[in-house]
CSV table of C-alpha atoms in Angstrom, one decimal:
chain,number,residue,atom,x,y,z
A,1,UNK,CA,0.0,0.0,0.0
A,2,UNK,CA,1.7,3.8,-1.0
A,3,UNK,CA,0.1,6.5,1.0
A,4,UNK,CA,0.6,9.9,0.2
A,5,UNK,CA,-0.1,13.5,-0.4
A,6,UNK,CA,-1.9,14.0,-4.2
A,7,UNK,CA,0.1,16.4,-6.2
A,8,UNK,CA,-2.2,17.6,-9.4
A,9,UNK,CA,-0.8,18.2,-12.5
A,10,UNK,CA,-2.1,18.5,-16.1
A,11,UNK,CA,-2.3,16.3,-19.3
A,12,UNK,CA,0.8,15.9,-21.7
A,13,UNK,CA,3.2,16.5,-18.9
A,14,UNK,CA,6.4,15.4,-21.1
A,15,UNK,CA,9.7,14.1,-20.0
A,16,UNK,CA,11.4,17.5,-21.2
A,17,UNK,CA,8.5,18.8,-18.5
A,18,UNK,CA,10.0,16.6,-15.5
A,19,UNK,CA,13.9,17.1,-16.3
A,20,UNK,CA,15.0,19.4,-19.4
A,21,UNK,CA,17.0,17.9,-21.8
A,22,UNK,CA,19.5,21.1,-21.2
A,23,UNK,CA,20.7,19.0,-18.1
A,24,UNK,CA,21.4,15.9,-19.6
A,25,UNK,CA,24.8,16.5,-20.3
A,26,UNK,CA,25.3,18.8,-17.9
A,27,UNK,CA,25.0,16.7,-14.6
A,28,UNK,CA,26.0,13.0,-16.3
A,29,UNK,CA,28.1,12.3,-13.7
A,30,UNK,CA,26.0,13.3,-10.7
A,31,UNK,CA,22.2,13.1,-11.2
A,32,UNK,CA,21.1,14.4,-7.6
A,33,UNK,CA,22.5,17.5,-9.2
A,34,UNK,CA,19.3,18.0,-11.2
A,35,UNK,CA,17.4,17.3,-8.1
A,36,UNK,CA,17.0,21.2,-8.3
A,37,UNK,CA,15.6,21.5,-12.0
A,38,UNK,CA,12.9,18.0,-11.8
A,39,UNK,CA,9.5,20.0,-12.8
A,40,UNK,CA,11.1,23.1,-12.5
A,41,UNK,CA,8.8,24.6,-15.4
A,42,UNK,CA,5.6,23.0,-13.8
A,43,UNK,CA,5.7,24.2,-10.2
A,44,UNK,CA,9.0,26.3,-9.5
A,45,UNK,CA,11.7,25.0,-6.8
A,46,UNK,CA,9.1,21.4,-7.0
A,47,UNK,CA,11.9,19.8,-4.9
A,48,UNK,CA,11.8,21.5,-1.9
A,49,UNK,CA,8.0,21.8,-1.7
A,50,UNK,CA,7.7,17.4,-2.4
A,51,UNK,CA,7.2,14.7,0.4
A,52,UNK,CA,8.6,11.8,0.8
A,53,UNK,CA,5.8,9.3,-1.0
A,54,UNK,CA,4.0,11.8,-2.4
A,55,UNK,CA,1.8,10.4,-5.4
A,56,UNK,CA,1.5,12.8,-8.4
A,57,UNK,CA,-1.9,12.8,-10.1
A,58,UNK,CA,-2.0,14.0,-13.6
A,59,UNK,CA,-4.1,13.8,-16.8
A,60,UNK,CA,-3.4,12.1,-20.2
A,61,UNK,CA,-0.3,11.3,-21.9
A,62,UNK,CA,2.3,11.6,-18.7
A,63,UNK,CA,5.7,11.2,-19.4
A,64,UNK,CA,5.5,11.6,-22.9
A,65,UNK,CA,8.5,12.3,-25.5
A,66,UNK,CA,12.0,11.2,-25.3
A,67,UNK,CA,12.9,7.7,-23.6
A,68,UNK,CA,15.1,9.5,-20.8
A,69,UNK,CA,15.5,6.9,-18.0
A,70,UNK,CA,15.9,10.3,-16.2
A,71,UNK,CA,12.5,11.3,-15.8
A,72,UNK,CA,10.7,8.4,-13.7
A,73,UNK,CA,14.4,8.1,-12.0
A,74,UNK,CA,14.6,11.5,-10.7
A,75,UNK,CA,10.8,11.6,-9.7
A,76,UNK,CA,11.9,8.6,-7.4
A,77,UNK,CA,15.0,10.5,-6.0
A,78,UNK,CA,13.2,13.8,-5.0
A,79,UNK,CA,10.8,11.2,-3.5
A,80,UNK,CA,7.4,10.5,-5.1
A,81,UNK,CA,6.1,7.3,-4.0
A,82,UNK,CA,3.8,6.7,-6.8
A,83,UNK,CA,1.8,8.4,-10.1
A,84,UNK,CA,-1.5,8.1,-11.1
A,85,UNK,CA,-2.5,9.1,-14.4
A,86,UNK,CA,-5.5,8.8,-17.0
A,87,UNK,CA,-2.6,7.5,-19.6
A,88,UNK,CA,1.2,7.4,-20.0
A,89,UNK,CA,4.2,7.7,-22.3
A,90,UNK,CA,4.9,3.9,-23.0
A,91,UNK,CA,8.4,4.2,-22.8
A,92,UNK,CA,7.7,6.5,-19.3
A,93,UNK,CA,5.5,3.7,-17.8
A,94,UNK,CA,8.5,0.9,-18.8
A,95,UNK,CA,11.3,2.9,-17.4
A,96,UNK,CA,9.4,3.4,-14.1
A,97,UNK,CA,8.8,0.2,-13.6
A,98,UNK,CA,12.2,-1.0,-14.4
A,99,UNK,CA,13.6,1.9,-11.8
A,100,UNK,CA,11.1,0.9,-9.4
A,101,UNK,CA,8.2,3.9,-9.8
A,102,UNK,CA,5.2,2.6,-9.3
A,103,UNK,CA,2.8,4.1,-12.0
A,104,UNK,CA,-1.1,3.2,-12.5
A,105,UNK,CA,-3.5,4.1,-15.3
A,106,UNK,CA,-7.0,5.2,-13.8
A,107,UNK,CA,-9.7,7.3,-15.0
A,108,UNK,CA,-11.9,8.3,-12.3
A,109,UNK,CA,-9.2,9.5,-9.3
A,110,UNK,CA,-7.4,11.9,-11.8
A,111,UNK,CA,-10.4,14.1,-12.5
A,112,UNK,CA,-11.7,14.4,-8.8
A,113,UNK,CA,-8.2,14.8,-6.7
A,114,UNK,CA,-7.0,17.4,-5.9
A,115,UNK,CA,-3.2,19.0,-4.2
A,116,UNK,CA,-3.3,17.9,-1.0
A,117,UNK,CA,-5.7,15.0,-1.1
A,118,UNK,CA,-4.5,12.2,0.7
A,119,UNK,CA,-4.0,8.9,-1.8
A,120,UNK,CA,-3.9,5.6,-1.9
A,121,UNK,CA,-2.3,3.0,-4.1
A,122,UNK,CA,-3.2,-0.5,-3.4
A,123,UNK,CA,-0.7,-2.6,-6.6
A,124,UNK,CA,-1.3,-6.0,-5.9
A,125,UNK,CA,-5.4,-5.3,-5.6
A,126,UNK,CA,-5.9,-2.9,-7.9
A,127,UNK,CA,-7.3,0.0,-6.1
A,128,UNK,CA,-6.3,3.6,-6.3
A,129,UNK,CA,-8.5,6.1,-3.4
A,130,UNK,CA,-8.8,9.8,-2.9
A,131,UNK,CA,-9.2,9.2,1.1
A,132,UNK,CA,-9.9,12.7,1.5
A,133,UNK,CA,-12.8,12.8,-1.3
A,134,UNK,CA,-14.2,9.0,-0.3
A,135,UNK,CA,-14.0,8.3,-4.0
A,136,UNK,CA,-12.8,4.8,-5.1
A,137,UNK,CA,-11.5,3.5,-8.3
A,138,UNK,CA,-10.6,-0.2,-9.4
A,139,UNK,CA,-7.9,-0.1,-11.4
A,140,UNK,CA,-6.1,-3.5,-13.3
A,141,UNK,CA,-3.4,-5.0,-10.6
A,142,UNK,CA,0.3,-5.0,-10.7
A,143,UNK,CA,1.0,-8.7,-12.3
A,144,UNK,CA,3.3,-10.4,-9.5
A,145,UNK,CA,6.2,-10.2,-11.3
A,146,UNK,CA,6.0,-6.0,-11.5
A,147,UNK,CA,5.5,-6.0,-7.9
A,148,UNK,CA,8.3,-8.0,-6.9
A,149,UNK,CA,10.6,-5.8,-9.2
A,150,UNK,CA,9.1,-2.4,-7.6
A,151,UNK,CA,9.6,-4.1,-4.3
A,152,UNK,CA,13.2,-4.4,-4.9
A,153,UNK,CA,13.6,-1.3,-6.0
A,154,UNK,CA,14.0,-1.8,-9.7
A,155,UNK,CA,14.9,-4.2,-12.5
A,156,UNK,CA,18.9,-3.9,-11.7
A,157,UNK,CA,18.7,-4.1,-7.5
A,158,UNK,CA,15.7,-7.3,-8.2
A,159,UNK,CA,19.0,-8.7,-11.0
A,160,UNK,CA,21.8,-7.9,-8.0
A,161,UNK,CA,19.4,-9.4,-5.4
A,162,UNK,CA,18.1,-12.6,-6.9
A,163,UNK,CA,20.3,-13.3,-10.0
A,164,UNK,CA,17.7,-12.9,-13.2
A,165,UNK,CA,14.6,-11.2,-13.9
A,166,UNK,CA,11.1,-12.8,-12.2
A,167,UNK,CA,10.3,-14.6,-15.5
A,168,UNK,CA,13.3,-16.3,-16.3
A,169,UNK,CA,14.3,-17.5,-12.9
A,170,UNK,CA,11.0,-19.2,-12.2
């Protein structure tokens, strides 16, 4: 179960939206150095205002454009526990699940949260709730084999941990 504070955002929320491509290059060797600039267009100095498991809640198409693994990673470092959004990038919603970032499609939560709601993210049952607006949405479940690999931490520490991926050690 993730339980945090809802932070609303928009539709087509890009990957250039979460981390400009301008620091790419710039901080290769250090990423907490872009710590600063993660939604910096969005909501100004977003880093110092973000909890630790706070869920973003956003519209369609989040994470979309480039394939930057930086995006869902950073997200994770500054601390969000979780997004919920009507739709995804595809190669967003793969990279967060591979670093760990548990992301869940749902149609209902999205348009009735609001900043500051508390949320709930149940992966294994399927269930996403705004606690603070009593609404309640069934959502498809993490398939076992995601949640191990979010439990881990990601695709590489569930590799380091247990020797292969879920589906090929089996």
């Amino acid at each position: 179960m993730i339980r945090g504070r809802a932070i609303k955002l928009g539709d087509d929320v890009s990957t250039d939206h979460i981390i400009s491509g301008k620091y790419k290059f710039e901080f290769i060797d250090d990423m907490s150095k872009m710590i600063p600039h993660v939604l910096e267009d969005v909501i100004p100095e977003f880093y110092k205002k973000v909890s630790k498991g706070d869920i973003i809640v956003a519209g369609r198409n989040f994470g979309k454009g480039s394939s930057r693994e930086h995006a869902p990673r950073l997200l994770k470092m500054v601390g969000i526990g979780a997004v919920v959004a009507k739709s995804f990038g595809f190669i967003f919603y793969r990279n967060s699940v591979n670093i760990g970032l548990p992301v869940v499609k749902a149609k209902v939560v999205p348009d009735t949260a609001e900043s500051g709601d508390v949320i709930e993210v149940d992966l294994a049952r399927g269930i996403v709730r705004d606690v603070t607006k009593g609404v309640e949405e069934k959502v498809p479940p993490y398939p076992p084999e995601f949640l191990e690999v979010v439990s881990e931490g990601g695709i590489v520490e569930y590799i380091k941990k247990r020797g292969g991926l879920p589906w090929s050690i089996r």
